[in-house]
PDB file of C-alpha atoms and ligand atoms in Angstrom:
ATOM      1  CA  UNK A   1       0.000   0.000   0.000  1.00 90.00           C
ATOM      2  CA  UNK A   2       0.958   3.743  -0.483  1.00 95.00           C
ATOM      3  CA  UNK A   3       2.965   5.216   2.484  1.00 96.00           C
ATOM      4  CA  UNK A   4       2.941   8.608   2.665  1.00 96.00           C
ATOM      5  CA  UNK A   5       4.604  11.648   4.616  1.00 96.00           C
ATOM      6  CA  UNK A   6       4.541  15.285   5.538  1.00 95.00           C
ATOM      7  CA  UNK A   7       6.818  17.705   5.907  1.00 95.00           C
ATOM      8  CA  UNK A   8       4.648  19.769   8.402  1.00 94.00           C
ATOM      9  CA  UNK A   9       4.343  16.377  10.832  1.00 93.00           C
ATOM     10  CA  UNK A  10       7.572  14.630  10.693  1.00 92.00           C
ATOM     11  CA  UNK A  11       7.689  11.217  12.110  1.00 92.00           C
ATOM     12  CA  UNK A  12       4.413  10.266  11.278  1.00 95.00           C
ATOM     13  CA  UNK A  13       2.843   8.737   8.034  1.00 96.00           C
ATOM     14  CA  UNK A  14      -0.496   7.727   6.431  1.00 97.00           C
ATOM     15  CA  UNK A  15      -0.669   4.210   4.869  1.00 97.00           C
ATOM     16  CA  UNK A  16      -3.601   3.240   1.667  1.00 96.00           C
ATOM     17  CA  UNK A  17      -6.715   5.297   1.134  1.00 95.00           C
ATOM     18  CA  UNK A  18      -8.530   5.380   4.452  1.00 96.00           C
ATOM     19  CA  UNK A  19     -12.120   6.769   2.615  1.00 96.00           C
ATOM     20  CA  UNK A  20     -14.179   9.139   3.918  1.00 97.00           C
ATOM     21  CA  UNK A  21     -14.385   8.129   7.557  1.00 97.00           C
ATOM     22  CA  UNK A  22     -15.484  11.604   8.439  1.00 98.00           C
ATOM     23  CA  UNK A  23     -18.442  13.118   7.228  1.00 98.00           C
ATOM     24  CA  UNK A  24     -20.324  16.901   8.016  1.00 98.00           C
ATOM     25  CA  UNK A  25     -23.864  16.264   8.568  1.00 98.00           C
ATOM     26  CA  UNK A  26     -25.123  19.828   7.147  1.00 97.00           C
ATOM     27  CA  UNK A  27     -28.417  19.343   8.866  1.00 98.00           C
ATOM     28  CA  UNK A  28     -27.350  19.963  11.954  1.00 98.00           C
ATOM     29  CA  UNK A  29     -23.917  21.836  10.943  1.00 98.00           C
ATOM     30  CA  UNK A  30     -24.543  25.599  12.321  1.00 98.00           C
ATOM     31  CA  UNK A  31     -21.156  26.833  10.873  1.00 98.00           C
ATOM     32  CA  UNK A  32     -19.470  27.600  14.758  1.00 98.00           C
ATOM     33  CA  UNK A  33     -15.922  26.818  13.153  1.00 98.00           C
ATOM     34  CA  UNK A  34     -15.000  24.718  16.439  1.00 98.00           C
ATOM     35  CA  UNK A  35     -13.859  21.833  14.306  1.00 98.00           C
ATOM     36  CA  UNK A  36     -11.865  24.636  11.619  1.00 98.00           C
ATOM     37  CA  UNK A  37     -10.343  25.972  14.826  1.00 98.00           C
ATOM     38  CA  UNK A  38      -9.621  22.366  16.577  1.00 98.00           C
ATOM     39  CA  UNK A  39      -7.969  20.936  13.710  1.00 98.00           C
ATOM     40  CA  UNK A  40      -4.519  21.071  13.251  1.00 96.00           C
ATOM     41  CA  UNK A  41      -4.585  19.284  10.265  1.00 97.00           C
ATOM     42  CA  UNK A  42      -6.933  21.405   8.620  1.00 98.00           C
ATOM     43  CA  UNK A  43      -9.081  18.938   7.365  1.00 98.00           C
ATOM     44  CA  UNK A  44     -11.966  21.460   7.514  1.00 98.00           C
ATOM     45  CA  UNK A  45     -13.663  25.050   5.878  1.00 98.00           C
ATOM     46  CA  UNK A  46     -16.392  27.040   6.435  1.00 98.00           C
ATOM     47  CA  UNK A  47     -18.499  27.338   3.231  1.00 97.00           C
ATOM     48  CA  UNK A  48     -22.038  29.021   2.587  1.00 95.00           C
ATOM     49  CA  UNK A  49     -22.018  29.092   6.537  1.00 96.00           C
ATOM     50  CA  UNK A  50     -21.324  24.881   6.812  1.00 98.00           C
ATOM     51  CA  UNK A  51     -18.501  23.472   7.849  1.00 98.00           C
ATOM     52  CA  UNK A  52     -16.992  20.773   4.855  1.00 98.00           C
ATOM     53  CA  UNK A  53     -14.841  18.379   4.677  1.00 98.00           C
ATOM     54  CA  UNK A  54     -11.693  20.095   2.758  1.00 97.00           C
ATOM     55  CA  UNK A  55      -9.745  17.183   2.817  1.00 97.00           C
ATOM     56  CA  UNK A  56      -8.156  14.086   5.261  1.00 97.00           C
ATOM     57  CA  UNK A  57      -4.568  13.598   3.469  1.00 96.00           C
ATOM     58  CA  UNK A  58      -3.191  14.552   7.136  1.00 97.00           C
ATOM     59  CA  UNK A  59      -5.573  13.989   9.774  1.00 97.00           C
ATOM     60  CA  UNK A  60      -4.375  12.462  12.838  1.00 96.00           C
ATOM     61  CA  UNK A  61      -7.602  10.666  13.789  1.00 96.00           C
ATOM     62  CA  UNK A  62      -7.674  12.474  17.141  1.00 96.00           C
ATOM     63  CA  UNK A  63     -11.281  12.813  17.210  1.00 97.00           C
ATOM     64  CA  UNK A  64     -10.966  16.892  18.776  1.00 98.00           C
ATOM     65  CA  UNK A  65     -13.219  17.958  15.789  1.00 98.00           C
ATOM     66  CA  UNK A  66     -16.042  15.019  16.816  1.00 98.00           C
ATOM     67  CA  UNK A  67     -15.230  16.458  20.518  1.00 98.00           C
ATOM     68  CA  UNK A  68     -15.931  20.125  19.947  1.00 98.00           C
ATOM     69  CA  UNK A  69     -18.844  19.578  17.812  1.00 98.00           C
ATOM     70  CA  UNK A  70     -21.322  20.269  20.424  1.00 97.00           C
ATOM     71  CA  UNK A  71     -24.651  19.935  17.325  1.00 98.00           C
ATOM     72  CA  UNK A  72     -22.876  16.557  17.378  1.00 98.00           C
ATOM     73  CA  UNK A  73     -22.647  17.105  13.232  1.00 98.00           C
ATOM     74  CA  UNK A  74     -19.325  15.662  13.379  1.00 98.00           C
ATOM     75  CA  UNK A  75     -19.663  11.793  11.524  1.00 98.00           C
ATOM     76  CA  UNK A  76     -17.025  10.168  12.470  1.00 96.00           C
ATOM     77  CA  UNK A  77     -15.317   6.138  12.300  1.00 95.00           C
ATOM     78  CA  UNK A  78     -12.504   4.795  11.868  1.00 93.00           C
ATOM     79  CA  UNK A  79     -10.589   4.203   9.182  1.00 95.00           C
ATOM     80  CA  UNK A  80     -10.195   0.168   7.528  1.00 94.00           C
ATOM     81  CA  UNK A  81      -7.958  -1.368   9.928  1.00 92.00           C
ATOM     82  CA  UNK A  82      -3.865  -0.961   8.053  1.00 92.00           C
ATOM     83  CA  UNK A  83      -5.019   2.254   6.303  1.00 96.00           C
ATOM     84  CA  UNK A  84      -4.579   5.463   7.708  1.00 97.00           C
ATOM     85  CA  UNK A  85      -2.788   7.361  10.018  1.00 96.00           C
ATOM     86  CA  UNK A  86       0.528   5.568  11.744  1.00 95.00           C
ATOM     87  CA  UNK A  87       3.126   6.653  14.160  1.00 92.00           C
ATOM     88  CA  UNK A  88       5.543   4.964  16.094  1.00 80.00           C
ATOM     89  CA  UNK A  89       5.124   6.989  19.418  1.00 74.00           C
ATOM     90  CA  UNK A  90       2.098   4.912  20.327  1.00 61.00           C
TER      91      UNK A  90
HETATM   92  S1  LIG B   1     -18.061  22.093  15.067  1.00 75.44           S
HETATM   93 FE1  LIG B   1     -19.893  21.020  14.249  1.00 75.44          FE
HETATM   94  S2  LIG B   1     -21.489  22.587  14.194  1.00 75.44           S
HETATM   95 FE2  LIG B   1     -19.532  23.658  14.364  1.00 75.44          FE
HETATM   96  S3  LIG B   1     -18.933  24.102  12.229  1.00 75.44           S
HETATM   97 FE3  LIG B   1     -17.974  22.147  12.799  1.00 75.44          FE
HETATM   98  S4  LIG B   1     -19.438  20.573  12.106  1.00 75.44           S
HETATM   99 FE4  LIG B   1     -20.545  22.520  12.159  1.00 75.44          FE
HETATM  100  S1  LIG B   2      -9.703  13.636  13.764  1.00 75.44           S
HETATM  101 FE1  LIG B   2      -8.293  15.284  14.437  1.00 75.44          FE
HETATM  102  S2  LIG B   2      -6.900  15.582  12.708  1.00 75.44           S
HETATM  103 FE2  LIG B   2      -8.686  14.437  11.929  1.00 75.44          FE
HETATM  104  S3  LIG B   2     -10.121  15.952  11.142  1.00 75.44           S
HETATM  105 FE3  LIG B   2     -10.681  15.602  13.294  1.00 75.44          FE
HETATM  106  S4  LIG B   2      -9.521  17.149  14.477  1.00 75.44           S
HETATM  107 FE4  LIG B   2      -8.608  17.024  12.428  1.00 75.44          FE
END
């Protein structure tokens, strides 16, 4: 499977094509930004007053944006076990 880096988070990597284990449910999405701000992978934009996914290539799958999301608009599961995010430091 593809490995791949980044040069803004050394020491970790991101193995296959996890999908799109996390999802904005626009329903109840009422555009706060908590997940924009929470995310230091900036998986996330504001657009037309929704939050969207902008894109997973580095997301950590720390689960702060499902945390914050208080309209609970956050869909979240985990990536296919051997695809995703990996790091040695446990
Ligand atoms: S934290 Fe939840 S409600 Fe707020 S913008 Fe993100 S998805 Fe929408
Ligand atoms: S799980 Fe963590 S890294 Fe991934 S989108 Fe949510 S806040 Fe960002």
């Amino acid at each position: 499977m593809e490995v791949r880096t980044s040069d803004r988070f050394p020491g970790v990597e991101w193995v296959g094509d996890p999908g799109d284990f996390i999802k904005v449910d626009e329903s109840r999405c009422d555009g706060c930004a908590n997940c924009v701000r929470v995310c230091l992978a900036e998986c996330f934009e504001i657009k037309g007053k929704k939050a969207r996914v902008r894109t997973l290539a580095e997301c950590m799958e720390c689960a702060a944006c499902w945390y914050v999301c208080d309209k609970e608009a956050i869909v979240f599961s985990w990536p296919p076990g051997g695809t995703g995010f990996r790091t040695d430091w446990g």
